[in-house]
Amino acid sequence: WNALVTDKSTVDKYLKEILQDLVKNLTSNMWRVRESSCLALNDLLRGRPLDDIIDKLPEIWETLFRVQDDIKESVRKAAELALKTLSKVCVKMCDPAKGAAGQRTIAVLLPCLLDKGMMSPVTEVRALSINTLVKISKSAGAMLKPHAPKLIPALLESLSVLEPQVLNYLSLRATDQEKAAMDSARLSAAKSSPMMETINMCLQYLDVSVLGELVPRLCELIRSGVGLGTKGGCASVIVSLTTQCPQDPTPYSRVKLMSALLSGLTDRNSVIQKSCAFAMGHLVRTSRDSSTEKLLQKLNGWYMEKEEPIYKTSCALTIHAIGRYSPDVLKNHAKEVLPLAFLGMHEIADEEKSEECNLWTEVWQENVPGSFGGIRLYLQELITISQKALQSQSWKMKAQGAIAMASIAKQTSSLVPPYLGMILSALLQGLAGRTWAGKEELLKAIACVVTACSAELEKPVPSQPSTNEILQAVLKECGRENLKYKIVAISCAGDVLKATKEDRFQEFSDIVIPLIKKNSPESTGVRTTKNEDENEKEKELQLESLLGAFESLGKAWPRNAETQRCYRQELCKLMCERLKLSTWKVQLGVLQSMNAFFQGLMLLEEEHADAEALAEILLETCKSITYSLENKTYSSVRTEALSVIELLLKKLEESKQWESLTSECRVLLIESLATMETDSRPELQEKASLLKKTLENLE
């Protein structure tokens, strides 16, 4: 060669012809030719200006990509060497200083690298293509701007295509918790990949001239993109667009992006859902008020009307993201957002829902001046959304509305008309009809509202349900067959009767006393053919119903001399019977009920004295309460029994009716109290000793 070619510029002179021959021989049948062509090409490209052969670059790249997958290892190595040199030369040519030549180089290189290089099945080819793209993006800078609408979507697609497919396989077979952790790690890896680095390089040079073409492609990718990395990457690009060029996307483009992100919010993958919510939280900051309003109405509709958990989760994530990243937007639309947040934080939470409830709670607490202040500020809106929830077709939503209403009543402690009437009317309307899962929450809410606002209920107000109507509805629910529901209904009726001080004992006792008798030891001792678990659950339910029944009887005991005269004997006998034959839990419940009974017993007042009737009640009580006083195992039973004795002695002292406590009663009590003087608890010893002395002084 040195002998034949004496002029050093010969190669430059015949560059095109030499190049054409080398490219042709790169795919020769003989491996030696292929290898030497690669090495020759490596020499040819190094240190020469290639402005005249820019159009040939794609062909050289594509041919070398093929040779890189050659059967002969030495050929592959030669091709790799040639490709590395070509890559360096191309990166230099893409420098902004090269002017028009640089623009042309980028224009011919990008399609080749994106379509052929990055999508190649050969690992080495893909790696080199990505590496070259990253370097070009760093050196080309603003020259990439016209190509961004093609470059950015292609790189976003590659985030999923280039990911190892085994990760998708593992993700499909993992548990929900493992899947969430794995997908988060996958998205983090995608965001820190060279492709994302190139995208971020491009984003800083974008303006309105390019975004018109880029935004529709981004929207299409969010909707129809396959793969976690692609969708997560799209959301990340939208966040970057809103922070780097907030005014550049036209209002039309922002609406399109918002619409695309809405479809991403309902993605089955929780990580994509969170990414889209995060992007939406940033996007609303630059959107028009009308668009934000439509978005919030859409989310409100989803939450209230859709039963699938995915919609409720997406609402919580989006509104939380708006509150965190665009707090001014949330404050401007507080009347639409905060009532929904208040309702959301009262969702009946299981393990999965607790995170969602926490998000709603955070939104509410961050944007109101204290919970009480927030309720007062948005009271009308809170009642409206709770009423809407109560009218929902979904049982869960109905129950959630009731819990929210109870919370309003509890925290405001007293509701004024017309709000009290609106809440009670909605709750009573919800009570009508058959029993459904969660209906108990309506009863609890009614009890809450009536207890908190009993003073307001005494005043007659048009369109506000009267106490009589409330009691009528609640007592009707006490007659339901479902035992679990009946327990709550009875408890609610007890609370309402206690708060309103109404006398409905006849109706109430007709429901409750048969329930107590039905659960007597004789009737519960019958063996059933059910399995042990069912029997255990049934026993627990019966115990709960018994405790609830006694507690409610104590609450419902009225201050009415006529009613007391009719029922005092029967009620006392019922309690005393259960005191002798029951487990410690029932004994404790009965003693608490007994305490309430004697607290309200008018016989123990001087003006309603009846020595004979009182003597009979006291004898019955003393005979049975000794069982509880002498209960060695449970100190809570002994404590409650002592407080009943203490109350009785105090009331007898106040009404000066000591003669009704016969000598038989005194002897029984003194004997039982004497056993308690050796009690393991010093405070019980002391109290028993004092009461014993009081009784002995009567002798």
mmCIF file with all atom_site columns, N, CA, C and O in Angstrom, residues 179-204:
data_model
loop_
_atom_site.group_PDB
_atom_site.id
_atom_site.type_symbol
_atom_site.label_atom_id
_atom_site.label_alt_id
_atom_site.label_comp_id
_atom_site.label_asym_id
_atom_site.label_entity_id
_atom_site.label_seq_id
_atom_site.pdbx_PDB_ins_code
_atom_site.Cartn_x
_atom_site.Cartn_y
_atom_site.Cartn_z
_atom_site.occupancy
_atom_site.B_iso_or_equiv
_atom_site.pdbx_formal_charge
_atom_site.auth_seq_id
_atom_site.auth_comp_id
_atom_site.auth_asym_id
_atom_site.auth_atom_id
_atom_site.pdbx_PDB_model_num
ATOM 1   N N  . LYS A 1 179 ? -45.663 -7.411 45.116 1.00 0.00 ? 179 LYS A N  1
ATOM 2   C CA . LYS A 1 179 ? -45.816 -6.786 43.797 1.00 0.00 ? 179 LYS A CA 1
ATOM 3   C C  . LYS A 1 179 ? -45.617 -5.276 43.899 1.00 0.00 ? 179 LYS A C  1
ATOM 4   O O  . LYS A 1 179 ? -44.912 -4.673 43.090 1.00 0.00 ? 179 LYS A O  1
ATOM 5   N N  . ALA A 1 180 ? -46.237 -4.649 44.922 1.00 0.00 ? 180 ALA A N  1
ATOM 6   C CA . ALA A 1 180 ? -46.122 -3.191 45.094 1.00 0.00 ? 180 ALA A CA 1
ATOM 7   C C  . ALA A 1 180 ? -44.665 -2.795 45.330 1.00 0.00 ? 180 ALA A C  1
ATOM 8   O O  . ALA A 1 180 ? -44.161 -1.838 44.723 1.00 0.00 ? 180 ALA A O  1
ATOM 9   N N  . ALA A 1 181 ? -43.980 -3.567 46.190 1.00 0.00 ? 181 ALA A N  1
ATOM 10  C CA . ALA A 1 181 ? -42.576 -3.253 46.499 1.00 0.00 ? 181 ALA A CA 1
ATOM 11  C C  . ALA A 1 181 ? -41.695 -3.449 45.264 1.00 0.00 ? 181 ALA A C  1
ATOM 12  O O  . ALA A 1 181 ? -40.831 -2.618 44.955 1.00 0.00 ? 181 ALA A O  1
ATOM 13  N N  . MET A 1 182 ? -41.949 -4.547 44.535 1.00 0.00 ? 182 MET A N  1
ATOM 14  C CA . MET A 1 182 ? -41.150 -4.842 43.349 1.00 0.00 ? 182 MET A CA 1
ATOM 15  C C  . MET A 1 182 ? -41.379 -3.794 42.257 1.00 0.00 ? 182 MET A C  1
ATOM 16  O O  . MET A 1 182 ? -40.432 -3.301 41.631 1.00 0.00 ? 182 MET A O  1
ATOM 17  N N  . ASP A 1 183 ? -42.656 -3.429 42.045 1.00 0.00 ? 183 ASP A N  1
ATOM 18  C CA . ASP A 1 183 ? -42.978 -2.458 40.996 1.00 0.00 ? 183 ASP A CA 1
ATOM 19  C C  . ASP A 1 183 ? -42.410 -1.072 41.317 1.00 0.00 ? 183 ASP A C  1
ATOM 20  O O  . ASP A 1 183 ? -41.993 -0.344 40.424 1.00 0.00 ? 183 ASP A O  1
ATOM 21  N N  . SER A 1 184 ? -42.387 -0.731 42.593 1.00 0.00 ? 184 SER A N  1
ATOM 22  C CA . SER A 1 184 ? -41.779 0.556  42.994 1.00 0.00 ? 184 SER A CA 1
ATOM 23  C C  . SER A 1 184 ? -40.292 0.563  42.649 1.00 0.00 ? 184 SER A C  1
ATOM 24  O O  . SER A 1 184 ? -39.760 1.555  42.136 1.00 0.00 ? 184 SER A O  1
ATOM 25  N N  . ALA A 1 185 ? -39.644 -0.571 42.925 1.00 0.00 ? 185 ALA A N  1
ATOM 26  C CA . ALA A 1 185 ? -38.202 -0.689 42.623 1.00 0.00 ? 185 ALA A CA 1
ATOM 27  C C  . ALA A 1 185 ? -37.969 -0.636 41.117 1.00 0.00 ? 185 ALA A C  1
ATOM 28  O O  . ALA A 1 185 ? -37.020 0.004  40.633 1.00 0.00 ? 185 ALA A O  1
ATOM 29  N N  . ARG A 1 186 ? -38.856 -1.281 40.341 1.00 0.00 ? 186 ARG A N  1
ATOM 30  C CA . ARG A 1 186 ? -38.724 -1.283 38.874 1.00 0.00 ? 186 ARG A CA 1
ATOM 31  C C  . ARG A 1 186 ? -38.861 0.133  38.318 1.00 0.00 ? 186 ARG A C  1
ATOM 32  O O  . ARG A 1 186 ? -38.110 0.548  37.433 1.00 0.00 ? 186 ARG A O  1
ATOM 33  N N  . LEU A 1 187 ? -39.832 0.883  38.867 1.00 0.00 ? 187 LEU A N  1
ATOM 34  C CA . LEU A 1 187 ? -40.049 2.249  38.376 1.00 0.00 ? 187 LEU A CA 1
ATOM 35  C C  . LEU A 1 187 ? -38.868 3.157  38.734 1.00 0.00 ? 187 LEU A C  1
ATOM 36  O O  . LEU A 1 187 ? -38.436 3.981  37.934 1.00 0.00 ? 187 LEU A O  1
ATOM 37  N N  . SER A 1 188 ? -38.328 2.958  39.937 1.00 0.00 ? 188 SER A N  1
ATOM 38  C CA . SER A 1 188 ? -37.142 3.747  40.341 1.00 0.00 ? 188 SER A CA 1
ATOM 39  C C  . SER A 1 188 ? -35.973 3.460  39.416 1.00 0.00 ? 188 SER A C  1
ATOM 40  O O  . SER A 1 188 ? -35.245 4.375  39.012 1.00 0.00 ? 188 SER A O  1
ATOM 41  N N  . ALA A 1 189 ? -35.809 2.171  39.056 1.00 0.00 ? 189 ALA A N  1
ATOM 42  C CA . ALA A 1 189 ? -34.712 1.781  38.156 1.00 0.00 ? 189 ALA A CA 1
ATOM 43  C C  . ALA A 1 189 ? -34.908 2.425  36.776 1.00 0.00 ? 189 ALA A C  1
ATOM 44  O O  . ALA A 1 189 ? -33.957 2.917  36.162 1.00 0.00 ? 189 ALA A O  1
ATOM 45  N N  . ALA A 1 190 ? -36.171 2.433  36.307 1.00 0.00 ? 190 ALA A N  1
ATOM 46  C CA . ALA A 1 190 ? -36.467 3.026  34.990 1.00 0.00 ? 190 ALA A CA 1
ATOM 47  C C  . ALA A 1 190 ? -36.164 4.523  34.993 1.00 0.00 ? 190 ALA A C  1
ATOM 48  O O  . ALA A 1 190 ? -35.618 5.066  34.035 1.00 0.00 ? 190 ALA A O  1
ATOM 49  N N  . LYS A 1 191 ? -36.504 5.186  36.104 1.00 0.00 ? 191 LYS A N  1
ATOM 50  C CA . LYS A 1 191 ? -36.305 6.645  36.186 1.00 0.00 ? 191 LYS A CA 1
ATOM 51  C C  . LYS A 1 191 ? -34.831 7.026  36.264 1.00 0.00 ? 191 LYS A C  1
ATOM 52  O O  . LYS A 1 191 ? -34.458 8.141  35.927 1.00 0.00 ? 191 LYS A O  1
ATOM 53  N N  . SER A 1 192 ? -34.010 6.105  36.754 1.00 0.00 ? 192 SER A N  1
ATOM 54  C CA . SER A 1 192 ? -32.569 6.427  36.846 1.00 0.00 ? 192 SER A CA 1
ATOM 55  C C  . SER A 1 192 ? -31.777 5.809  35.687 1.00 0.00 ? 192 SER A C  1
ATOM 56  O O  . SER A 1 192 ? -30.558 5.771  35.701 1.00 0.00 ? 192 SER A O  1
ATOM 57  N N  . SER A 1 193 ? -32.501 5.315  34.652 1.00 0.00 ? 193 SER A N  1
ATOM 58  C CA . SER A 1 193 ? -31.840 4.666  33.517 1.00 0.00 ? 193 SER A CA 1
ATOM 59  C C  . SER A 1 193 ? -31.257 5.708  32.551 1.00 0.00 ? 193 SER A C  1
ATOM 60  O O  . SER A 1 193 ? -31.654 6.872  32.570 1.00 0.00 ? 193 SER A O  1
ATOM 61  N N  . PRO A 1 194 ? -30.330 5.300  31.666 1.00 0.00 ? 194 PRO A N  1
ATOM 62  C CA . PRO A 1 194 ? -29.759 6.245  30.677 1.00 0.00 ? 194 PRO A CA 1
ATOM 63  C C  . PRO A 1 194 ? -30.833 6.843  29.758 1.00 0.00 ? 194 PRO A C  1
ATOM 64  O O  . PRO A 1 194 ? -30.720 7.983  29.340 1.00 0.00 ? 194 PRO A O  1
ATOM 65  N N  . MET A 1 195 ? -31.885 6.047  29.443 1.00 0.00 ? 195 MET A N  1
ATOM 66  C CA . MET A 1 195 ? -32.955 6.553  28.566 1.00 0.00 ? 195 MET A CA 1
ATOM 67  C C  . MET A 1 195 ? -33.647 7.752  29.207 1.00 0.00 ? 195 MET A C  1
ATOM 68  O O  . MET A 1 195 ? -33.899 8.765  28.565 1.00 0.00 ? 195 MET A O  1
ATOM 69  N N  . MET A 1 196 ? -33.919 7.626  30.510 1.00 0.00 ? 196 MET A N  1
ATOM 70  C CA . MET A 1 196 ? -34.592 8.721  31.208 1.00 0.00 ? 196 MET A CA 1
ATOM 71  C C  . MET A 1 196 ? -33.664 9.928  31.314 1.00 0.00 ? 196 MET A C  1
ATOM 72  O O  . MET A 1 196 ? -34.112 11.075 31.253 1.00 0.00 ? 196 MET A O  1
ATOM 73  N N  . GLU A 1 197 ? -32.361 9.651  31.427 1.00 0.00 ? 197 GLU A N  1
ATOM 74  C CA . GLU A 1 197 ? -31.374 10.737 31.477 1.00 0.00 ? 197 GLU A CA 1
ATOM 75  C C  . GLU A 1 197 ? -31.419 11.533 30.167 1.00 0.00 ? 197 GLU A C  1
ATOM 76  O O  . GLU A 1 197 ? -31.399 12.770 30.159 1.00 0.00 ? 197 GLU A O  1
ATOM 77  N N  . THR A 1 198 ? -31.507 10.787 29.031 1.00 0.00 ? 198 THR A N  1
ATOM 78  C CA . THR A 1 198 ? -31.589 11.433 27.712 1.00 0.00 ? 198 THR A CA 1
ATOM 79  C C  . THR A 1 198 ? -32.869 12.255 27.597 1.00 0.00 ? 198 THR A C  1
ATOM 80  O O  . THR A 1 198 ? -32.858 13.390 27.093 1.00 0.00 ? 198 THR A O  1
ATOM 81  N N  . ILE A 1 199 ? -33.970 11.683 28.070 1.00 0.00 ? 199 ILE A N  1
ATOM 82  C CA . ILE A 1 199 ? -35.268 12.399 28.031 1.00 0.00 ? 199 ILE A CA 1
ATOM 83  C C  . ILE A 1 199 ? -35.162 13.713 28.802 1.00 0.00 ? 199 ILE A C  1
ATOM 84  O O  . ILE A 1 199 ? -35.589 14.771 28.328 1.00 0.00 ? 199 ILE A O  1
ATOM 85  N N  . ASN A 1 200 ? -34.580 13.643 29.998 1.00 0.00 ? 200 ASN A N  1
ATOM 86  C CA . ASN A 1 200 ? -34.445 14.853 30.823 1.00 0.00 ? 200 ASN A CA 1
ATOM 87  C C  . ASN A 1 200 ? -33.571 15.906 30.151 1.00 0.00 ? 200 ASN A C  1
ATOM 88  O O  . ASN A 1 200 ? -33.795 17.098 30.303 1.00 0.00 ? 200 ASN A O  1
ATOM 89  N N  . MET A 1 201 ? -32.560 15.434 29.402 1.00 0.00 ? 201 MET A N  1
ATOM 90  C CA . MET A 1 201 ? -31.711 16.368 28.631 1.00 0.00 ? 201 MET A CA 1
ATOM 91  C C  . MET A 1 201 ? -32.561 17.117 27.605 1.00 0.00 ? 201 MET A C  1
ATOM 92  O O  . MET A 1 201 ? -32.437 18.319 27.423 1.00 0.00 ? 201 MET A O  1
ATOM 93  N N  . CYS A 1 202 ? -33.406 16.347 26.894 1.00 0.00 ? 202 CYS A N  1
ATOM 94  C CA . CYS A 1 202 ? -34.237 16.938 25.835 1.00 0.00 ? 202 CYS A CA 1
ATOM 95  C C  . CYS A 1 202 ? -35.252 17.921 26.401 1.00 0.00 ? 202 CYS A C  1
ATOM 96  O O  . CYS A 1 202 ? -35.517 18.966 25.814 1.00 0.00 ? 202 CYS A O  1
ATOM 97  N N  . LEU A 1 203 ? -35.840 17.548 27.553 1.00 0.00 ? 203 LEU A N  1
ATOM 98  C CA . LEU A 1 203 ? -36.942 18.351 28.113 1.00 0.00 ? 203 LEU A CA 1
ATOM 99  C C  . LEU A 1 203 ? -36.541 19.797 28.360 1.00 0.00 ? 203 LEU A C  1
ATOM 100 O O  . LEU A 1 203 ? -37.365 20.697 28.229 1.00 0.00 ? 203 LEU A O  1
ATOM 101 N N  . GLN A 1 204 ? -35.284 20.006 28.733 1.00 0.00 ? 204 GLN A N  1
ATOM 102 C CA . GLN A 1 204 ? -34.897 21.380 29.087 1.00 0.00 ? 204 GLN A CA 1
ATOM 103 C C  . GLN A 1 204 ? -34.846 22.318 27.881 1.00 0.00 ? 204 GLN A C  1
ATOM 104 O O  . GLN A 1 204 ? -34.807 23.531 28.027 1.00 0.00 ? 204 GLN A O  1
#
